Coordinates of C-alpha atoms in Angstrom, one line a residue:
Chain A
E1 CA -17.6 -18.1 21.9
T2 CA -16.8 -20.7 19.3
G3 CA -15.7 -20.8 15.6
V4 CA -15.1 -17.6 13.7
T5 CA -16.9 -14.4 14.7
Q6 CA -17.1 -11.2 12.6
T7 CA -18.2 -7.8 13.6
P8 CA -20.0 -5.8 12.6
R9 CA -22.5 -7.9 10.7
H10 CA -23.7 -5.0 8.7
L11 CA -22.0 -1.7 7.9
V12 CA -23.1 1.3 5.9
M13 CA -20.5 4.0 5.2
G14 CA -19.9 7.0 3.1
M15 CA -17.1 7.2 0.6
T16 CA -15.1 9.5 2.9
N17 CA -15.5 7.4 6.1
K18 CA -12.9 5.2 7.8
K19 CA -14.1 2.0 9.4
S20 CA -12.8 -1.4 10.3
L21 CA -14.0 -4.9 10.1
K22 CA -13.0 -7.3 12.9
C23 CA -12.6 -11.1 12.8
E24 CA -11.7 -13.4 15.7
Q25 CA -11.2 -17.2 15.6
H26 CA -11.4 -19.5 18.5
L27 CA -10.2 -22.6 16.8
G28 CA -6.5 -22.4 17.4
H29 CA -5.7 -22.1 13.7
N30 CA -2.6 -20.5 12.4
A31 CA -3.9 -18.9 9.2
M32 CA -6.5 -16.3 8.5
Y33 CA -8.1 -15.0 5.3
W34 CA -10.2 -12.1 4.0
Y35 CA -12.5 -13.0 1.1
K36 CA -14.8 -10.7 -0.8
Q37 CA -18.2 -12.1 -2.1
S38 CA -20.1 -9.9 -4.6
A39 CA -23.2 -10.8 -6.4
K40 CA -22.6 -13.1 -9.4
K41 CA -18.9 -13.2 -8.8
P42 CA -16.7 -16.0 -7.4
L43 CA -15.3 -15.6 -3.9
E44 CA -12.3 -13.4 -4.3
L45 CA -9.3 -13.9 -2.0
M46 CA -8.0 -10.6 -0.7
F47 CA -5.4 -11.4 1.9
V48 CA -3.9 -14.4 3.6
Y49 CA -2.0 -14.4 6.8
S50 CA -0.1 -17.5 7.9
L51 CA 1.6 -17.5 11.3
E52 CA 0.8 -13.8 11.5
E53 CA 2.7 -12.9 8.3
R54 CA 1.0 -11.7 5.2
V55 CA 1.9 -14.2 2.5
E56 CA -0.6 -13.2 -0.1
N57 CA -2.0 -9.9 -1.3
N58 CA -4.1 -10.4 -4.4
S59 CA -3.6 -7.0 -5.9
V60 CA -6.1 -5.4 -3.6
P61 CA -6.5 -1.6 -3.8
S62 CA -4.7 0.2 -1.0
R63 CA -8.0 1.5 0.3
F64 CA -8.2 -1.9 2.0
S65 CA -5.6 -2.4 4.7
P66 CA -5.3 -5.6 6.7
E67 CA -3.9 -6.1 10.1
C68 CA -3.2 -9.3 11.9
P69 CA -1.9 -8.6 15.5
N70 CA -1.9 -12.2 16.5
S71 CA -3.1 -15.6 15.2
S72 CA -6.6 -15.2 16.6
H73 CA -7.4 -11.7 15.3
L74 CA -7.7 -10.1 11.9
F75 CA -8.8 -6.7 10.9
L76 CA -9.7 -5.1 7.6
H77 CA -9.3 -1.3 7.7
L78 CA -11.4 0.6 5.2
H79 CA -11.0 4.1 3.9
T80 CA -12.2 6.2 1.0
L81 CA -14.1 3.2 -0.4
Q82 CA -16.1 3.2 -3.7
P83 CA -19.7 2.1 -4.2
E84 CA -18.4 -1.0 -6.1
D85 CA -16.7 -2.1 -2.9
S86 CA -20.2 -2.9 -1.5
A87 CA -20.1 -6.7 -0.9
L88 CA -20.1 -9.4 1.8
Y89 CA -16.6 -9.6 3.4
L90 CA -15.9 -13.1 4.7
C91 CA -13.2 -13.9 7.2
A92 CA -11.9 -17.5 7.4
S93 CA -9.3 -19.5 9.3
S94 CA -7.6 -22.7 8.8
Q95 CA -4.7 -24.8 10.1
D96 CA -2.0 -24.2 7.5
G97 CA -0.1 -27.4 6.7
G98 CA 3.5 -26.2 6.8
G99 CA 6.0 -28.4 5.2
R100 CA 5.1 -32.0 4.5
D101 CA 1.7 -32.0 6.2
K102 CA -1.1 -32.0 3.8
W103 CA -3.3 -29.0 4.1
T104 CA -6.9 -30.2 4.6
G105 CA -8.3 -27.3 2.5
E106 CA -11.0 -26.7 5.1
L107 CA -11.6 -23.1 5.7
F108 CA -13.9 -22.1 8.6
F109 CA -15.8 -19.0 7.6
G110 CA -17.4 -16.4 9.8
E111 CA -20.9 -15.2 9.0
G112 CA -19.6 -12.2 7.1
S113 CA -19.8 -8.4 7.3
R114 CA -22.2 -7.0 4.8
L115 CA -20.8 -3.7 3.6
T116 CA -22.7 -1.0 1.8
V117 CA -20.8 2.1 0.5
L118 CA -23.0 5.0 -0.3
Chain B
Q1 CA -10.0 -17.6 -19.0
K2 CA -11.5 -18.1 -15.5
E3 CA -9.4 -20.1 -13.2
V4 CA -12.2 -22.3 -11.9
E5 CA -15.4 -22.5 -14.0
Q6 CA -18.8 -23.7 -13.0
N7 CA -22.3 -23.5 -14.6
S8 CA -24.1 -21.0 -12.5
G9 CA -27.5 -22.8 -12.8
P10 CA -30.0 -23.0 -11.3
L11 CA -29.9 -26.8 -11.6
S12 CA -33.4 -28.0 -10.9
V13 CA -33.8 -31.6 -9.8
P14 CA -36.8 -33.5 -8.4
E15 CA -36.6 -34.9 -4.9
G16 CA -34.9 -38.3 -4.9
A17 CA -33.0 -37.8 -8.2
I18 CA -29.3 -37.4 -8.7
A19 CA -27.9 -33.9 -9.0
S20 CA -24.7 -33.7 -11.2
L21 CA -22.4 -30.7 -10.8
N22 CA -19.4 -30.0 -12.9
C23 CA -16.3 -27.9 -12.5
T24 CA -13.2 -27.2 -14.7
Y25 CA -10.0 -25.6 -13.7
S26 CA -7.2 -24.0 -15.7
D27 CA -4.1 -24.6 -13.5
R28 CA -2.6 -28.0 -14.3
G29 CA -0.5 -27.7 -11.2
S30 CA -3.6 -27.9 -8.9
Q31 CA -3.3 -30.7 -6.5
S32 CA -6.3 -30.6 -4.2
F33 CA -9.9 -30.1 -4.9
F34 CA -12.9 -29.3 -2.7
W35 CA -16.6 -28.8 -2.8
Y36 CA -18.2 -26.3 -0.5
R37 CA -21.9 -25.8 0.1
Q38 CA -23.3 -22.4 0.8
Y39 CA -26.9 -22.0 1.9
S40 CA -28.6 -18.6 1.1
G41 CA -27.5 -16.0 3.6
K42 CA -24.9 -18.3 5.1
S43 CA -21.2 -18.9 4.8
P44 CA -19.6 -21.7 2.8
E45 CA -18.9 -25.0 4.5
L46 CA -16.7 -27.9 3.3
I47 CA -18.5 -31.0 2.2
M48 CA -16.0 -33.0 0.2
S49 CA -12.3 -33.1 -0.7
I50 CA -10.5 -35.1 -3.3
Y51 CA -6.8 -35.4 -4.1
S52 CA -6.5 -38.3 -6.5
N53 CA -8.0 -39.3 -9.8
G54 CA -11.2 -41.4 -9.5
D55 CA -14.2 -41.3 -7.3
K56 CA -14.6 -40.6 -3.6
E57 CA -17.8 -41.3 -1.8
D58 CA -19.1 -39.8 1.4
G59 CA -22.7 -40.6 2.2
R60 CA -25.0 -39.3 -0.5
F61 CA -22.1 -37.3 -2.1
T62 CA -19.6 -38.6 -4.6
A63 CA -16.7 -36.5 -5.9
Q64 CA -15.0 -37.4 -9.1
L65 CA -11.6 -36.1 -10.3
N66 CA -10.0 -36.3 -13.7
K67 CA -6.7 -34.4 -13.6
A68 CA -5.9 -35.1 -17.3
S69 CA -9.2 -33.4 -18.3
Q70 CA -8.9 -30.8 -15.5
Y71 CA -12.4 -31.7 -14.4
V72 CA -14.0 -32.2 -11.0
S73 CA -17.6 -33.2 -10.5
L74 CA -20.0 -33.7 -7.6
L75 CA -22.9 -36.1 -7.6
I76 CA -25.7 -35.8 -5.0
R77 CA -27.7 -39.0 -4.8
D78 CA -31.3 -39.1 -3.5
S79 CA -31.5 -35.3 -3.5
Q80 CA -33.4 -33.7 -0.7
P81 CA -35.0 -30.3 -0.5
S82 CA -32.4 -29.6 2.2
D83 CA -29.7 -29.9 -0.5
S84 CA -30.9 -26.8 -2.2
A85 CA -27.9 -24.5 -2.0
T86 CA -25.1 -23.1 -4.0
Y87 CA -22.2 -25.5 -4.5
L88 CA -18.7 -24.0 -4.8
C89 CA -15.8 -25.8 -6.4
A90 CA -12.4 -24.9 -5.1
V91 CA -8.9 -25.8 -6.1
T92 CA -5.4 -25.3 -4.6
L93 CA -1.8 -26.0 -5.1
I94 CA -0.4 -27.1 -1.7
K95 CA 2.4 -25.0 -0.5
A96 CA 4.5 -24.9 2.7
A97 CA 2.6 -21.9 4.0
G98 CA 0.0 -19.5 2.9
N99 CA -2.2 -22.0 1.3
K100 CA -5.2 -20.6 -0.3
L101 CA -8.3 -21.7 -2.2
T102 CA -9.4 -20.5 -5.6
F103 CA -13.2 -20.7 -5.9
G104 CA -15.5 -21.0 -8.8
G105 CA -18.6 -19.0 -9.1
G106 CA -20.8 -21.7 -7.8
T107 CA -23.8 -23.8 -9.1
R108 CA -27.1 -23.1 -7.6
V109 CA -29.1 -26.3 -7.0
L110 CA -32.9 -26.4 -6.4
V111 CA -34.4 -29.6 -5.3
K112 CA -38.1 -29.7 -5.8
P113 CA -40.4 -31.9 -3.6

């Protein structure tokens, strides 16, 4: 497999369910991201992991819980979600600059997981 | 105030014409600027990056940056129907680690044959 793969591609869950989204990158990158894309809203950054450490948590509700066991895998654990959490969840990876290296700004996105909360 | 603002469109251009997209940002400390293209039902992909004031050309695309005015633009010359997509402006402040992009809401472009 190449690039960034996300599973599942579609998920329907009730408000009391617990589910997880999975992301895997095969690009050798050292940073991974979760973004949320809702209709008529900009892409919203949820979490950033660089070198497997969480360096950014954009005030995301605790019902979203990320996990990054290694530089190639990223999970988003979901529990007691609300209907307004229905959106496309995009995972991305990049090679983080680190120090004086200029970050290219190129994020490689997966195809996304379309989440519907009933 | 939104951090990165774009006109949502749609911007309708005839085939062969120039499409002009604009983006403004609020953080004066932003250092790097990017344009991503997102086709309907697909994920965003990087098409241009610009770091210094002035113009940068890549094929039919030209990015323009004016840091004093906090303004970035993208020109698409000889627009083709295949250019129909949503174009996302993104900005960042380069850090040692944990770099992230802040995206605008995107401008939808429709190129009509």
